[in-house]
Amino acid sequence: MLTLSGRVQQIKPSPTLAITAKAKALQAEGIDVVNFGAGEPDFDTPDNIKEAAIKAIREGFTKYTAAPGIPELKQAICAKLKRENDLDYAENQIIVSCGGKHSFYNLAQALLDPGDEVVIPAPYWVSYPPMVSLAGGVPVIIEAGQEQGFKITPAQLESAITPKTRAVVINSPSNPTGAAYTLDELKALAEIAVSKDILIISDEIYEHIIYDGFEQFSPAQIGPEVKERCVILNGVSKSYSMTGWRIGFTAGPAELIAAMTKIQSQSTSNPTSISQKAAIEAYNGPQDYVRNVLKHFDERRRYIVKALNEIPGIACANPQGAFYAFPGVSGLIGKKCGGKEIDSSLTLCEMLLDEVKIAVVPGEAFGAPGYMRLSYATSLENIKKGVGRLAEFVEKLS
Ligand SMILES: *Cc1c(COP(=O)(O)O)cnc(C)c1O
């Protein structure tokens, strides 16, 4: 009999990818599903970026590159960090990996020994806890519900830290909640990280997708003491609609970057050569694309939040960033749909797909039962149709 490792048996497949796959399978059968499951922008990759990749292919830039990425891309990333985040990084403090997810994976592998703890605020991005577990680490979850703006307090962070704690993960703006930490809030958390000498893993993948004039900061901007304990994760996936190109990066202490490079050199080797050329164009080329798509996201955000809040039993906070609405649905729990009780947000989301053909990810996937995530990275027309179906479903509940 085949026996699989304990390591792989302790994790589950990504639930967001699973719900999207189920929605796509129904769509392939010709069923009209409104898909709120997507964790990626619905816009096409900008043409100038595509052209850079085509040029790379034509010029034969199709071989292995340096494992941590080509110098030209690292320079473009350093320039981006300077220009947009006012941060100075050297090339040996940057590693390019196969997407932001892979960046976190390599980081966990390079950082954690068995039993080492990583503090993860819930609601969290689905992949943080399993990647920590796969590295032998222990995810320590702290809860930040809607009543506290989906943000952890300094007191919560402090009480979660033990002698085994190596790092805390801050994802601002957040997937799935859209919540974002202000500079003052980051300072208060960073003070604890510095005093307890733990790393701050700052996932800044949604840094450009922010609303209502929100001022985005990286914890690394607070000062040198914080910067030396900060590991920035970012990439081109969300900012430039490049999820399929698989380019992410880590910026942090040179020693840690060298360790991650060693792991990458013995596992995936370099990220795709062609995609690296495309990413250079993303960072060095015109940036108007980012502002243009933001207008669309903002229009959709305003619509969906208002429409969700008009449905009895649903309460949706206003997201400051990213492209997700994360309403509380506890007002619907205990109600019945055709005799069947809605006993959890998970059941609710299953019913929504079965009964009214809308794909929504249950809060359980993000360590937050009682909520659900709707991605508004889909057309306003789809959003109107889908939220309309949700409202009809709720109306029929008893
Ligand atoms: C999408 C996402 C990433 C990175 O995704 P990649 O496609 O692997 O670059 C990282 N963190 C969060 C929170 C995300 O939502």
XYZ file of C-alpha atoms and ligand atoms in Angstrom:
413
model
C 0.000 0.000 0.000
C 1.129 3.484 -0.791
C 1.774 5.537 2.319
C 1.972 9.291 2.023
C 3.991 11.526 4.301
C 2.499 12.817 7.524
C 3.460 16.240 6.214
C 1.149 16.109 3.228
C -1.609 14.359 5.161
C -1.895 17.226 7.615
C -2.855 19.775 4.937
C -5.885 20.183 2.662
C -6.017 21.457 -0.924
C -6.603 25.200 -1.345
C -10.363 25.708 -0.773
C -10.485 28.831 -2.926
C -9.047 26.979 -5.890
C -11.505 24.123 -5.168
C -14.600 26.352 -5.216
C -13.426 28.079 -8.394
C -12.851 24.671 -9.991
C -16.378 23.548 -9.045
C -17.873 26.768 -10.445
C -15.900 26.364 -13.673
C -17.024 22.736 -14.010
C -20.682 23.812 -13.691
C -20.077 26.580 -16.239
C -18.558 24.017 -18.620
C -21.828 22.066 -18.365
C -23.558 25.197 -19.615
C -24.923 26.254 -16.211
C -25.031 30.008 -15.660
C -22.901 30.359 -12.517
C -21.963 33.750 -11.127
C -18.450 33.259 -9.843
C -17.444 35.334 -6.812
C -14.707 32.831 -6.014
C -11.860 34.236 -8.085
C -8.766 35.439 -6.284
C -7.407 37.261 -9.309
C -8.102 40.444 -11.294
C -10.462 39.902 -14.231
C -8.531 42.355 -16.424
C -6.074 41.257 -19.087
C -2.326 41.674 -18.622
C -1.348 45.033 -20.199
C -0.059 44.837 -23.782
C 3.334 46.430 -23.112
C 4.029 43.615 -20.625
C 2.908 40.920 -23.057
C 5.107 42.457 -25.759
C 8.136 42.314 -23.487
C 7.543 38.590 -23.028
C 7.070 38.002 -26.758
C 10.299 39.857 -27.420
C 12.071 37.704 -24.845
C 10.918 34.557 -26.653
C 11.910 35.926 -30.076
C 15.354 36.831 -28.769
C 15.837 33.371 -27.335
C 15.719 34.380 -23.695
C 14.372 30.933 -22.919
C 17.051 29.227 -20.865
C 17.883 28.824 -17.183
C 18.657 32.072 -15.448
C 20.321 32.744 -12.115
C 18.226 30.897 -9.496
C 17.116 33.998 -7.537
C 16.250 35.959 -10.690
C 18.196 38.034 -13.210
C 20.051 41.143 -12.005
C 18.003 43.390 -14.300
C 14.764 42.306 -12.607
C 16.238 42.615 -9.126
C 17.325 46.140 -10.067
C 13.804 46.926 -11.283
C 12.440 45.641 -7.950
C 14.948 47.724 -5.969
C 13.921 50.756 -8.037
C 10.240 50.004 -7.402
C 10.842 49.700 -3.645
C 12.626 53.052 -3.701
C 10.091 54.821 -5.916
C 6.880 53.514 -4.381
C 7.844 52.607 -0.834
C 10.801 54.907 -0.180
C 12.876 51.886 0.820
C 16.515 51.153 0.033
C 17.297 47.542 -0.753
C 20.374 46.063 -2.384
C 20.250 43.295 -4.971
C 21.453 40.706 -2.447
C 18.376 41.488 -0.344
C 15.985 40.422 -3.118
C 14.938 36.995 -4.378
C 12.460 36.480 -7.204
C 10.326 33.338 -6.902
C 7.475 31.650 -8.779
C 4.742 33.906 -7.372
C 4.141 35.458 -3.979
C 2.897 32.099 -2.714
C 6.211 30.479 -3.564
C 8.005 33.383 -1.873
C 6.172 32.600 1.379
C 6.849 28.879 0.929
C 10.597 29.400 0.541
C 10.596 31.800 3.462
C 8.919 29.254 5.743
C 11.378 26.586 4.621
C 14.357 28.846 5.267
C 13.129 30.184 8.605
C 11.375 27.483 10.570
C 12.544 24.526 12.608
C 10.042 21.967 13.883
C 7.915 23.534 16.608
C 8.730 27.136 15.677
C 5.634 29.311 15.864
C 4.309 31.856 13.388
C 1.519 34.177 14.539
C -1.196 34.452 11.881
C -4.159 36.804 12.309
C -7.535 35.334 11.254
C -9.257 35.873 8.865
C -6.104 34.803 7.026
C -5.101 34.014 3.474
C -5.808 30.300 3.056
C -2.226 29.319 2.260
C -0.323 30.725 5.251
C -1.107 28.017 7.832
C -0.449 25.032 5.525
C 2.838 26.509 4.301
C 3.959 27.010 7.903
C 2.909 23.435 8.743
C 4.717 22.006 5.710
C 7.902 23.594 7.018
C 7.361 21.883 10.390
C 6.252 25.128 12.011
C 3.173 25.749 14.118
C 0.622 28.348 12.991
C -0.655 30.294 16.002
C -3.968 31.872 15.053
C -5.270 35.067 16.653
C -8.782 36.199 15.886
C -9.689 39.606 14.525
C -13.382 39.770 13.722
C -15.500 42.475 12.160
C -16.016 44.228 15.534
C -12.311 45.106 15.593
C -12.131 45.974 11.909
C -10.546 42.576 11.114
C -7.277 43.887 12.577
C -5.315 42.476 15.507
C -4.489 44.678 18.484
C -0.985 45.056 19.918
C -2.210 43.361 23.117
C -3.363 40.344 21.121
C -0.016 40.086 19.373
C 1.884 40.415 22.607
C -0.056 37.675 24.354
C 0.375 35.280 21.392
C 4.167 35.500 21.479
C 6.078 32.685 23.205
C 9.795 31.832 23.274
C 9.120 29.724 20.144
C 7.637 32.567 18.107
C 9.702 33.445 15.053
C 7.402 35.737 13.123
C 4.026 37.420 12.716
C 2.280 37.681 9.356
C 0.743 41.023 8.412
C -1.225 41.083 5.171
C -2.362 44.635 4.510
C -4.576 45.205 2.591
C -5.916 41.796 3.470
C -7.214 38.877 1.529
C -10.000 38.019 2.468
C -11.230 41.075 4.415
C -9.845 44.096 2.552
C -8.845 45.568 5.918
C -5.649 47.630 5.915
C -3.445 48.821 8.780
C -2.651 52.520 9.151
C 0.903 53.636 9.806
C 0.125 54.160 13.500
C -1.365 50.694 13.796
C 1.701 49.204 12.107
C 3.980 51.138 14.465
C 2.211 49.723 17.520
C 2.567 46.158 16.228
C 6.141 46.708 15.096
C 7.136 47.957 18.528
C 6.169 44.590 19.971
C 7.920 42.695 17.189
C 11.111 44.631 17.877
C 10.916 44.233 21.659
C 10.283 40.479 21.343
C 12.774 40.165 18.493
C 10.495 38.422 16.008
C 10.209 38.931 12.259
C 7.349 40.750 10.584
C 6.332 38.970 7.404
C 4.608 41.735 5.469
C 2.543 40.492 2.534
C 2.047 43.626 0.432
C 0.628 42.009 -2.686
C -2.459 44.299 -2.636
C -0.551 47.521 -1.896
C -1.863 49.278 -5.011
C -5.474 48.271 -4.610
C -6.551 50.788 -1.970
C -9.549 53.127 -1.735
C -10.844 56.404 -0.290
C -7.359 57.911 -0.203
C -6.024 55.268 2.196
C -2.303 55.793 2.783
C -0.439 52.550 2.346
C 2.786 51.880 4.248
C 5.156 48.981 4.638
C 6.264 48.262 8.216
C 9.827 48.476 6.836
C 9.280 52.214 6.394
C 8.909 52.743 10.150
C 12.645 52.744 10.764
C 15.868 50.706 10.619
C 15.071 48.560 13.677
C 11.838 47.426 12.063
C 13.251 47.161 8.561
C 15.926 44.705 9.659
C 13.197 42.458 11.100
C 10.821 42.907 8.191
C 10.414 40.524 5.281
C 8.427 42.029 2.425
C 6.491 39.707 0.139
C 5.134 41.149 -3.068
C 4.846 40.425 -6.773
C 3.205 41.312 -10.051
C 0.147 39.030 -9.802
C -2.427 41.437 -8.386
C -1.019 44.844 -9.403
C -0.579 44.014 -13.088
C -3.104 41.186 -13.626
C -0.273 38.693 -14.008
C -1.417 35.782 -11.839
C -0.492 33.175 -14.441
C 3.015 34.478 -15.034
C 4.179 33.368 -11.582
C 6.505 36.125 -10.456
C 6.762 37.160 -6.827
C 9.594 38.521 -4.751
C 10.923 38.707 -1.223
C 12.896 41.663 0.137
C 14.613 41.209 3.470
C 17.831 40.556 5.386
C 20.607 39.342 3.039
C 21.286 36.235 5.120
C 17.671 35.132 4.907
C 17.548 35.861 1.170
C 20.704 33.767 0.676
C 19.073 30.880 2.575
C 15.925 31.135 0.447
C 18.096 31.214 -2.681
C 19.771 27.987 -1.604
C 16.372 26.302 -1.203
C 15.140 27.659 -4.517
C 18.325 26.553 -6.302
C 17.712 22.983 -5.111
C 13.990 22.899 -5.817
C 12.378 25.015 -8.545
C 15.517 26.805 -9.814
C 14.786 30.146 -11.460
C 11.323 31.583 -12.042
C 10.367 31.493 -15.740
C 12.870 33.440 -17.829
C 10.171 34.941 -20.075
C 8.050 36.038 -17.129
C 11.051 37.747 -15.580
C 11.410 39.920 -18.690
C 7.702 40.701 -18.526
C 8.009 41.657 -14.844
C 10.822 44.098 -15.672
C 8.445 45.862 -18.038
C 5.692 45.797 -15.381
C 7.930 47.589 -12.885
C 9.834 49.879 -15.246
C 7.111 50.618 -17.813
C 4.129 53.012 -17.638
C 2.048 52.674 -14.453
C -1.258 54.163 -15.655
C -2.790 50.666 -15.940
C -2.787 50.314 -12.151
C -4.757 53.547 -11.695
C -7.206 52.656 -14.453
C -8.224 49.312 -13.012
C -8.543 50.865 -9.567
C -11.436 52.995 -10.795
C -13.303 49.860 -11.830
C -12.571 48.039 -8.590
C -13.751 51.038 -6.598
C -17.022 51.316 -8.515
C -17.693 47.628 -7.932
C -16.715 47.860 -4.262
C -19.173 50.671 -3.645
C -21.936 48.773 -5.380
C -21.379 45.395 -3.740
C -20.976 46.682 -0.171
C -24.163 48.723 -0.395
C -26.129 45.913 -2.060
C -24.961 43.326 0.481
C -25.911 45.549 3.405
C -29.421 45.892 1.991
C -29.947 42.152 2.427
C -31.392 41.279 5.861
C -29.044 39.072 7.904
C -25.917 40.207 6.044
C -23.527 42.847 7.407
C -20.613 43.971 5.275
C -17.797 46.266 6.408
C -16.298 48.694 3.941
C -13.000 47.244 2.671
C -10.064 49.690 2.490
C -8.256 47.632 -0.099
C -7.952 44.460 -2.228
C -10.963 43.229 -4.226
C -12.982 41.219 -1.747
C -16.122 41.831 0.271
C -16.208 39.798 3.485
C -19.671 40.104 4.969
C -20.781 38.528 8.226
C -23.640 36.123 7.611
C -24.397 34.979 11.160
C -27.848 36.568 10.770
C -28.695 33.787 8.305
C -27.481 30.909 10.425
C -30.340 28.916 11.923
C -32.689 29.829 9.077
C -34.073 27.173 6.753
C -33.997 26.715 3.008
C -36.754 24.326 1.902
C -36.646 22.486 5.238
C -32.852 22.272 5.376
C -31.205 24.266 8.134
C -28.301 26.606 7.452
C -26.067 25.505 10.306
C -22.864 27.281 9.219
C -21.399 29.626 6.651
C -19.986 26.530 4.943
C -23.479 25.066 4.507
C -24.720 28.458 3.340
C -22.088 28.645 0.600
C -22.853 25.080 -0.547
C -26.544 26.000 -0.763
C -25.782 29.190 -2.665
C -23.974 27.237 -5.350
C -26.616 24.492 -5.495
C -29.739 26.625 -5.205
C -28.961 29.921 -6.946
C -25.700 29.155 -8.733
C -23.435 31.675 -7.143
C -19.932 30.655 -6.112
C -18.795 32.214 -2.852
C -16.005 31.058 -0.528
C -17.069 30.261 3.062
C -15.317 32.040 5.939
C -14.227 28.637 7.276
C -11.557 28.597 4.547
C -9.984 31.701 6.113
C -10.305 30.598 9.732
C -13.415 32.774 10.122
C -16.715 30.881 10.309
C -19.766 33.132 10.117
C -18.485 35.084 7.113
C -18.138 34.568 3.398
C -15.840 36.049 0.761
C -17.106 37.538 -2.479
C -14.453 38.588 -4.945
C -15.533 41.630 -6.933
C -12.866 41.030 -9.532
C -15.709 40.398 -11.959
C -17.879 42.712 -14.053
C -20.418 45.031 -12.450
C -23.048 43.230 -14.498
C -22.076 39.891 -12.922
C -22.000 41.464 -9.484
C -25.521 42.839 -9.934
C -26.797 39.489 -11.154
C -25.074 37.518 -8.388
C -26.074 39.771 -5.505
C -29.616 39.789 -6.907
C -29.639 35.996 -6.698
C -28.325 36.139 -3.152
C -31.104 38.556 -2.164
C -33.746 36.275 -3.698
C -32.299 33.272 -1.869
C -32.403 35.092 1.472
C -35.962 36.285 0.880
C -37.169 32.691 0.544
C -35.591 31.513 3.792
C -37.840 30.655 6.698
C -2.753 36.379 -4.501
C -2.024 36.479 -3.206
C -0.629 36.282 -3.108
C 0.299 35.956 -4.244
O -0.154 35.202 -5.233
P 0.838 34.707 -6.379
O -0.066 34.511 -7.523
O 1.467 33.467 -5.894
O 1.843 35.796 -6.638
C -0.023 36.457 -1.896
N -0.720 36.794 -0.812
C -2.041 36.988 -0.857
C -2.733 37.378 0.383
C -2.743 36.824 -2.044
O -4.072 37.010 -2.064
